[in-house]
Tab-separated table of C-alpha atoms in Angstrom:
chain	number	residue	atom	x	y	z
A	12	MET	CA	85.636	126.786	96.578
A	13	LYS	CA	86.607	123.248	96.785
A	14	THR	CA	88.884	122.041	98.600
A	15	GLN	CA	91.531	119.276	98.383
A	16	LEU	CA	91.592	118.461	102.170
A	17	LYS	CA	93.803	116.402	103.604
A	18	LYS	CA	92.615	113.058	105.552
A	19	GLY	CA	94.003	114.762	108.659
A	20	VAL	CA	91.590	117.745	108.612
A	21	LEU	CA	88.465	115.857	107.175
A	22	GLU	CA	88.988	113.543	110.399
A	23	MET	CA	88.294	116.913	112.166
A	24	CYS	CA	85.423	118.494	109.335
A	25	VAL	CA	83.456	115.062	110.619
A	26	LEU	CA	83.986	114.417	113.764
A	27	ALA	CA	83.315	119.113	113.861
A	28	LEU	CA	79.822	118.369	112.060
A	29	LEU	CA	79.250	115.436	115.082
A	30	GLU	CA	79.916	117.587	117.136
A	31	GLN	CA	77.074	119.623	116.226
A	32	HIS	CA	74.355	116.355	115.713
A	33	ASP	CA	74.472	112.448	115.329
A	34	SER	CA	74.913	111.824	111.581
A	35	TYR	CA	74.728	109.678	109.103
A	36	ALA	CA	77.214	108.630	106.851
A	37	TYR	CA	74.901	109.461	103.317
A	38	GLU	CA	74.272	113.885	105.349
A	39	ILE	CA	77.868	113.537	106.798
A	40	VAL	CA	79.068	113.592	103.270
A	41	SER	CA	76.608	115.810	101.815
A	42	THR	CA	77.118	118.417	103.706
A	43	LEU	CA	80.880	117.880	103.647
A	44	ALA	CA	80.571	117.798	99.933
A	45	ASP	CA	79.227	120.682	99.013
A	46	SER	CA	83.036	123.001	99.812
A	47	VAL	CA	85.561	119.516	100.229
A	48	GLU	CA	86.058	118.175	97.305
A	49	MET	CA	86.239	113.968	98.382
A	50	SER	CA	85.970	110.335	97.397
A	51	GLU	CA	82.601	110.002	98.899
A	52	GLY	CA	83.175	106.219	99.287
A	53	THR	CA	86.322	107.491	101.950
A	54	ILE	CA	83.359	108.187	104.305
A	55	TYR	CA	83.468	104.865	105.287
A	56	PRO	CA	86.672	103.753	105.964
A	57	LEU	CA	87.270	107.090	107.330
A	58	MET	CA	84.101	106.082	109.842
A	59	ARG	CA	85.565	102.863	110.386
A	60	ARG	CA	88.776	103.867	111.598
A	61	LEU	CA	87.095	106.705	114.325
A	62	GLN	CA	84.848	104.215	115.525
A	63	ASN	CA	87.921	101.367	116.098
A	64	ASP	CA	89.695	104.356	117.903
A	65	GLY	CA	86.832	104.710	120.121
A	66	LEU	CA	86.275	108.353	118.703
A	67	VAL	CA	82.644	108.085	117.404
A	68	SER	CA	80.338	105.393	117.921
A	69	THR	CA	76.853	103.880	116.096
A	70	TYR	CA	73.423	103.195	116.776
A	71	LEU	CA	70.497	101.926	114.246
A	72	VAL	CA	67.536	103.379	113.742
A	73	GLU	CA	64.614	102.469	112.409
A	74	SER	CA	63.266	103.202	108.770
A	75	ASP	CA	60.265	103.856	107.710
A	76	ALA	CA	61.073	102.090	104.668
A	77	GLY	CA	63.597	99.747	104.186
A	78	PRO	CA	66.169	98.728	106.917
A	79	PRO	CA	67.494	100.807	109.843
A	80	ARG	CA	69.895	103.439	109.627
A	81	LYS	CA	73.393	103.522	110.953
A	82	TYR	CA	74.528	106.244	113.383
A	83	TYR	CA	77.072	108.037	114.522
A	84	ARG	CA	77.664	109.551	117.388
A	85	LEU	CA	80.984	111.798	119.530
A	86	GLU	CA	82.180	110.059	121.955
A	87	ALA	CA	83.387	112.372	124.604
A	88	LYS	CA	87.455	110.428	123.755
A	89	GLY	CA	86.083	112.077	120.264
A	90	LEU	CA	85.562	115.648	121.668
A	91	GLU	CA	88.738	115.786	123.506
A	92	THR	CA	90.771	114.900	119.748
A	93	LEU	CA	88.508	117.194	117.810
A	94	GLN	CA	88.988	120.306	120.617
A	95	ALA	CA	92.652	119.162	120.344
A	96	MET	CA	92.520	119.399	116.105
A	97	LYS	CA	91.056	122.571	116.002
A	98	SER	CA	93.743	124.828	118.554
A	99	GLU	CA	96.183	123.064	115.926
A	100	TRP	CA	94.375	124.281	112.690
A	101	SER	CA	93.686	127.798	114.849
A	102	GLY	CA	97.584	127.899	115.142
A	103	PHE	CA	98.546	126.801	111.668
A	104	LEU	CA	95.922	129.296	110.372
A	105	ALA	CA	97.011	131.926	112.061
A	106	GLU	CA	100.910	131.722	110.954
A	107	VAL	CA	99.997	131.010	107.809
A	108	ASN	CA	98.152	134.749	108.000
A	109	LYS	CA	100.794	135.530	109.010
A	110	ILE	CA	102.946	134.611	106.080
A	111	VAL	CA	100.651	136.010	103.424
A	112	GLY	CA	99.208	139.256	105.090
A	113	ALA	CA	95.222	137.825	105.318
A	114	ASN	CA	93.741	139.281	107.854
A	115	LYS	CA	95.567	142.582	108.090
A	116	SER	CA	92.890	144.585	109.059
B	14	MET	CA	78.209	101.125	87.276
B	15	ASN	CA	74.776	100.104	89.178
B	16	GLN	CA	74.373	99.411	92.890
B	17	ASP	CA	73.822	94.839	92.290
B	18	SER	CA	77.538	95.444	90.287
B	19	PHE	CA	79.400	97.568	92.929
B	20	ILE	CA	77.982	95.681	95.954
B	21	ARG	CA	79.048	92.438	94.260
B	22	SER	CA	82.302	93.471	92.941
B	23	LEU	CA	82.624	94.694	96.912
B	24	ARG	CA	82.244	91.771	98.022
B	25	GLY	CA	84.602	90.018	95.843
B	26	GLU	CA	87.016	92.232	96.815
B	27	LEU	CA	86.240	91.706	100.453
B	28	LYS	CA	86.192	87.954	100.629
B	29	GLY	CA	88.468	86.089	103.012
B	30	LEU	CA	87.398	88.733	106.235
B	31	ASP	CA	85.430	88.382	108.948
B	32	PRO	CA	81.624	87.312	107.218
B	33	HIS	CA	79.870	89.751	110.262
B	34	GLU	CA	82.140	92.609	109.277
B	35	ILE	CA	81.559	91.392	105.383
B	36	GLU	CA	77.930	92.137	106.233
B	37	ASP	CA	78.118	95.348	108.249
B	38	ILE	CA	80.209	96.726	105.446
B	39	VAL	CA	77.870	95.492	102.242
B	40	ALA	CA	75.488	97.187	104.996
B	41	ASP	CA	77.155	100.554	105.201
B	42	TYR	CA	76.829	100.442	101.535
B	43	CYS	CA	73.729	99.713	101.034
B	44	GLU	CA	72.569	102.265	102.789
B	45	TYR	CA	74.220	104.720	101.306
B	46	PHE	CA	72.732	103.137	98.015
B	47	ARG	CA	68.892	103.858	99.686
B	48	ASP	CA	69.766	107.711	100.937
B	49	GLY	CA	71.774	107.990	97.831
B	50	ILE	CA	69.205	107.168	95.388
B	51	ALA	CA	66.220	108.832	97.778
B	52	SER	CA	67.501	111.793	96.698
B	53	GLY	CA	67.375	111.340	93.817
B	54	ARG	CA	70.324	110.469	91.720
B	55	THR	CA	70.336	107.973	89.509
B	56	GLU	CA	72.735	104.481	90.874
B	57	GLU	CA	75.423	105.079	88.584
B	58	ASP	CA	75.955	108.051	89.691
B	59	ILE	CA	76.063	107.068	92.796
B	60	ALA	CA	78.833	103.965	92.511
B	61	SER	CA	80.823	106.596	90.213
B	62	SER	CA	81.417	108.507	93.179
B	63	LEU	CA	81.937	105.737	95.477
B	64	GLY	CA	84.751	104.976	94.014
B	65	ASN	CA	86.674	102.018	92.424
B	66	PRO	CA	85.313	98.677	95.112
B	67	ARG	CA	88.799	97.597	94.630
B	68	HIS	CA	90.625	101.157	96.353
B	69	LEU	CA	87.689	101.240	98.353
B	70	VAL	CA	88.203	97.307	100.147
B	71	ARG	CA	92.291	97.444	100.210
B	72	GLU	CA	91.831	100.796	103.255
B	73	LEU	CA	88.621	98.528	105.131
B	74	ARG	CA	91.424	95.703	105.463
B	75	ALA	CA	94.010	97.441	106.119
B	76	GLU	CA	92.259	99.511	109.201
B	77	SER	CA	90.440	95.450	110.375
B	78	SER	CA	94.044	93.731	110.254
B	79	ILE	CA	94.724	96.775	112.627
B	80	LYS	CA	92.149	95.937	114.610
B	81	GLN	CA	92.796	92.905	115.114
B	82	TRP	CA	96.689	93.062	116.034
B	83	GLU	CA	95.741	95.024	118.796
B	84	GLU	CA	93.119	92.510	119.992
B	85	ARG	CA	95.414	89.881	119.407
B	86	LYS	CA	99.102	90.489	119.003
B	87	SER	CA	99.841	86.894	117.574
B	88	GLY	CA	102.111	86.152	114.810
B	89	GLY	CA	99.919	85.689	111.861
B	90	ASN	CA	98.096	88.837	112.382
B	91	PHE	CA	100.611	90.770	112.386
B	92	VAL	CA	101.677	90.059	108.874
B	93	ARG	CA	98.671	89.769	107.527
B	94	MET	CA	98.742	93.643	108.788
B	95	LEU	CA	101.449	93.634	107.080
B	96	GLY	CA	100.167	92.129	103.654
B	97	ALA	CA	97.208	94.652	103.685
B	98	LEU	CA	99.723	98.018	104.899
B	99	VAL	CA	101.844	96.973	101.991
B	100	GLY	CA	98.702	96.530	99.417
B	101	LEU	CA	98.149	100.324	100.460
B	102	GLY	CA	101.383	100.903	99.700
B	103	PHE	CA	102.145	102.392	103.457
B	104	LEU	CA	104.802	100.914	102.618
B	105	ASN	CA	106.681	100.751	99.955
B	106	LEU	CA	109.405	99.305	98.368
B	107	ILE	CA	112.165	101.287	100.351
B	108	LEU	CA	110.383	100.932	103.676
B	109	LEU	CA	109.762	97.419	103.288
B	110	GLY	CA	113.713	96.201	103.053
B	111	PRO	CA	114.490	97.709	106.916
B	112	VAL	CA	111.257	96.883	108.026
B	113	LEU	CA	111.571	93.134	106.854
B	114	ALA	CA	115.552	93.024	108.590
B	115	ILE	CA	113.370	93.826	111.688
B	116	ILE	CA	111.677	91.042	111.085
B	117	THR	CA	114.695	88.760	109.731
B	118	VAL	CA	116.153	90.031	113.128
B	119	LEU	CA	112.990	89.063	114.826
B	120	PHE	CA	112.316	85.883	113.701
B	121	ALA	CA	115.993	85.055	114.362
B	122	LEU	CA	116.025	85.994	117.815
B	123	PHE	CA	112.504	82.997	118.328
B	124	VAL	CA	114.643	81.027	116.357
B	125	ALA	CA	117.061	81.531	119.215
B	126	SER	CA	115.626	81.356	122.735
B	127	ILE	CA	113.712	77.780	120.969
B	128	ALA	CA	117.269	76.534	120.243
B	129	LEU	CA	118.033	77.350	123.645
B	130	LEU	CA	114.752	75.986	125.091
B	131	ILE	CA	115.576	72.605	123.766
B	132	ALA	CA	118.774	72.316	124.554
B	133	GLY	CA	117.677	73.264	127.440
B	134	VAL	CA	115.256	70.447	128.073
B	135	ALA	CA	118.175	68.469	126.386
B	136	ALA	CA	120.538	68.809	128.907
B	137	LEU	CA	117.732	68.006	131.568
B	138	LEU	CA	117.308	64.545	130.368
B	139	VAL	CA	120.422	64.018	130.173
B	140	ALA	CA	120.395	65.012	133.569
B	141	ALA	CA	117.580	62.774	134.233
B	142	PRO	CA	118.927	59.732	136.019
B	143	GLY	CA	118.074	56.366	134.658
B	144	SER	CA	117.394	58.023	131.363
B	145	GLY	CA	120.432	56.564	129.496
B	146	LEU	CA	120.553	59.326	127.677
B	147	ASP	CA	124.047	60.219	128.623
B	148	GLN	CA	124.747	57.882	127.172
B	149	LEU	CA	123.659	58.456	123.672
B	150	VAL	CA	124.086	61.956	123.670
B	151	THR	CA	128.249	63.655	125.320
B	152	ILE	CA	127.984	67.519	125.193
B	153	ASN	CA	132.033	68.472	125.419
B	154	LEU	CA	132.286	71.354	126.871
B	155	PRO	CA	136.278	73.162	128.203
B	156	ASP	CA	135.992	74.243	131.206
B	157	LEU	CA	132.713	71.655	132.481
B	158	ASP	CA	132.768	68.023	133.223
B	159	MET	CA	129.390	66.966	131.371
B	160	SER	CA	129.154	63.718	132.457
B	161	SER	CA	128.635	64.127	136.094
B	162	GLU	CA	124.650	64.553	135.823
B	163	ASP	CA	124.772	67.250	138.258
B	164	SER	CA	126.341	69.677	135.355
B	165	ALA	CA	124.673	68.548	133.399
B	166	ALA	CA	121.288	69.724	134.935
B	167	PHE	CA	123.108	72.742	136.284
B	168	VAL	CA	123.726	73.798	132.607
B	169	GLY	CA	120.199	72.859	132.341
B	170	LEU	CA	117.801	74.870	134.027
B	171	ILE	CA	120.428	77.819	133.341
B	172	LEU	CA	119.371	77.156	129.414
B	173	VAL	CA	116.011	76.809	129.644
B	174	PHE	CA	116.368	80.127	132.524
B	175	VAL	CA	117.393	82.086	129.872
B	176	GLY	CA	115.632	80.476	127.723
B	177	SER	CA	112.458	81.812	128.402
B	178	ALA	CA	114.130	85.199	129.722
B	179	TRP	CA	114.606	85.650	125.990
B	180	THR	CA	111.232	84.274	124.832
B	181	ILE	CA	109.597	86.754	126.788
B	182	LEU	CA	111.974	90.128	125.516
B	183	ASN	CA	111.521	88.821	122.093
B	184	TYR	CA	107.678	88.697	122.479
B	185	TYR	CA	107.545	92.153	124.005
B	186	LEU	CA	110.023	93.973	121.429
B	187	SER	CA	107.916	91.447	118.922
B	188	LYS	CA	104.443	93.883	120.114
B	189	TRP	CA	106.327	97.193	120.555
B	190	THR	CA	107.362	96.742	116.711
B	191	GLY	CA	104.111	95.886	115.249
B	192	THR	CA	102.581	98.473	117.513
B	193	LEU	CA	105.402	101.164	116.562
B	194	LEU	CA	104.051	100.282	113.042
B	195	ILE	CA	100.975	101.162	113.471
B	196	LYS	CA	101.774	104.736	114.367
B	197	TYR	CA	103.697	105.148	111.762
B	198	ALA	CA	100.332	103.502	108.877
B	199	ARG	CA	97.644	106.216	110.872
B	200	LEU	CA	101.074	109.249	109.576
B	201	ASN	CA	100.608	108.049	106.544
B	202	PHE	CA	96.761	106.992	107.180
B	203	GLN	CA	96.429	110.866	108.000
B	204	LEU	CA	98.111	111.980	105.046
B	205	ILE	CA	97.386	111.012	102.746
B	206	LYS	CA	94.649	113.333	100.234
B	207	GLY	CA	90.895	112.371	100.691
B	208	THR	CA	90.187	112.148	97.254
B	209	ALA	CA	90.777	108.623	95.216
């Protein structure tokens, strides 16, 4: 199911991906694109903002062919933010589920 | 649109930004094209899923102007940030009114503080012995005898002091306004849909 997500949630998804392993823009987008409907180009404004806020940092990795590729790494501040977002998110989900009656088993 | 025309149009939209930043942004999108092509997509497909360069640049510009303002809180950076945010549609017409009103008040306060400083310096000059300016300028206040050089010096000192204090106060007031504006803009960043 493709879901339209608000930017705040998109941000959380990106941080969560980076928590697993460092990644580059195309990989982040392709991973997200399977489940999230997004304009691919907005990944860069988003990444620059995360970078400006000190949540992620970048480093270049030489590639076999062509210019180096830019990788993003989750910083301590980013991990902190991600954890705060996650707990807010699961709290929100729990509240909504209580009302709509999902997960009633 | 193929890669060349996408990058060309991107460069066109980015004009006026810091050259280093432009190269960095262009390199980002070139990398995206390379990765996309490597995974078997056509340039046209990648370009169309990247979206409209103009919309992308609006966001990048807003982000870059916020960063500049955070690095150096000057009047010019404030105006640029305001312009970028208006361009993004964060400051709609309803909100633009109050923001402009606040800026006008801040500006008026600055003018007032500069006027105080100028008046203070003028009074000090009048008081300076042998300046001869007391012949040119006469200040008539009901309770003040400005003919005396001492009282002119006194008034001058007070005006300079109040003017300086006022200027400093204004400086922090403006900084605070800008920071508040960023907070509001960031809130909007997060509310706007991830789809364009």
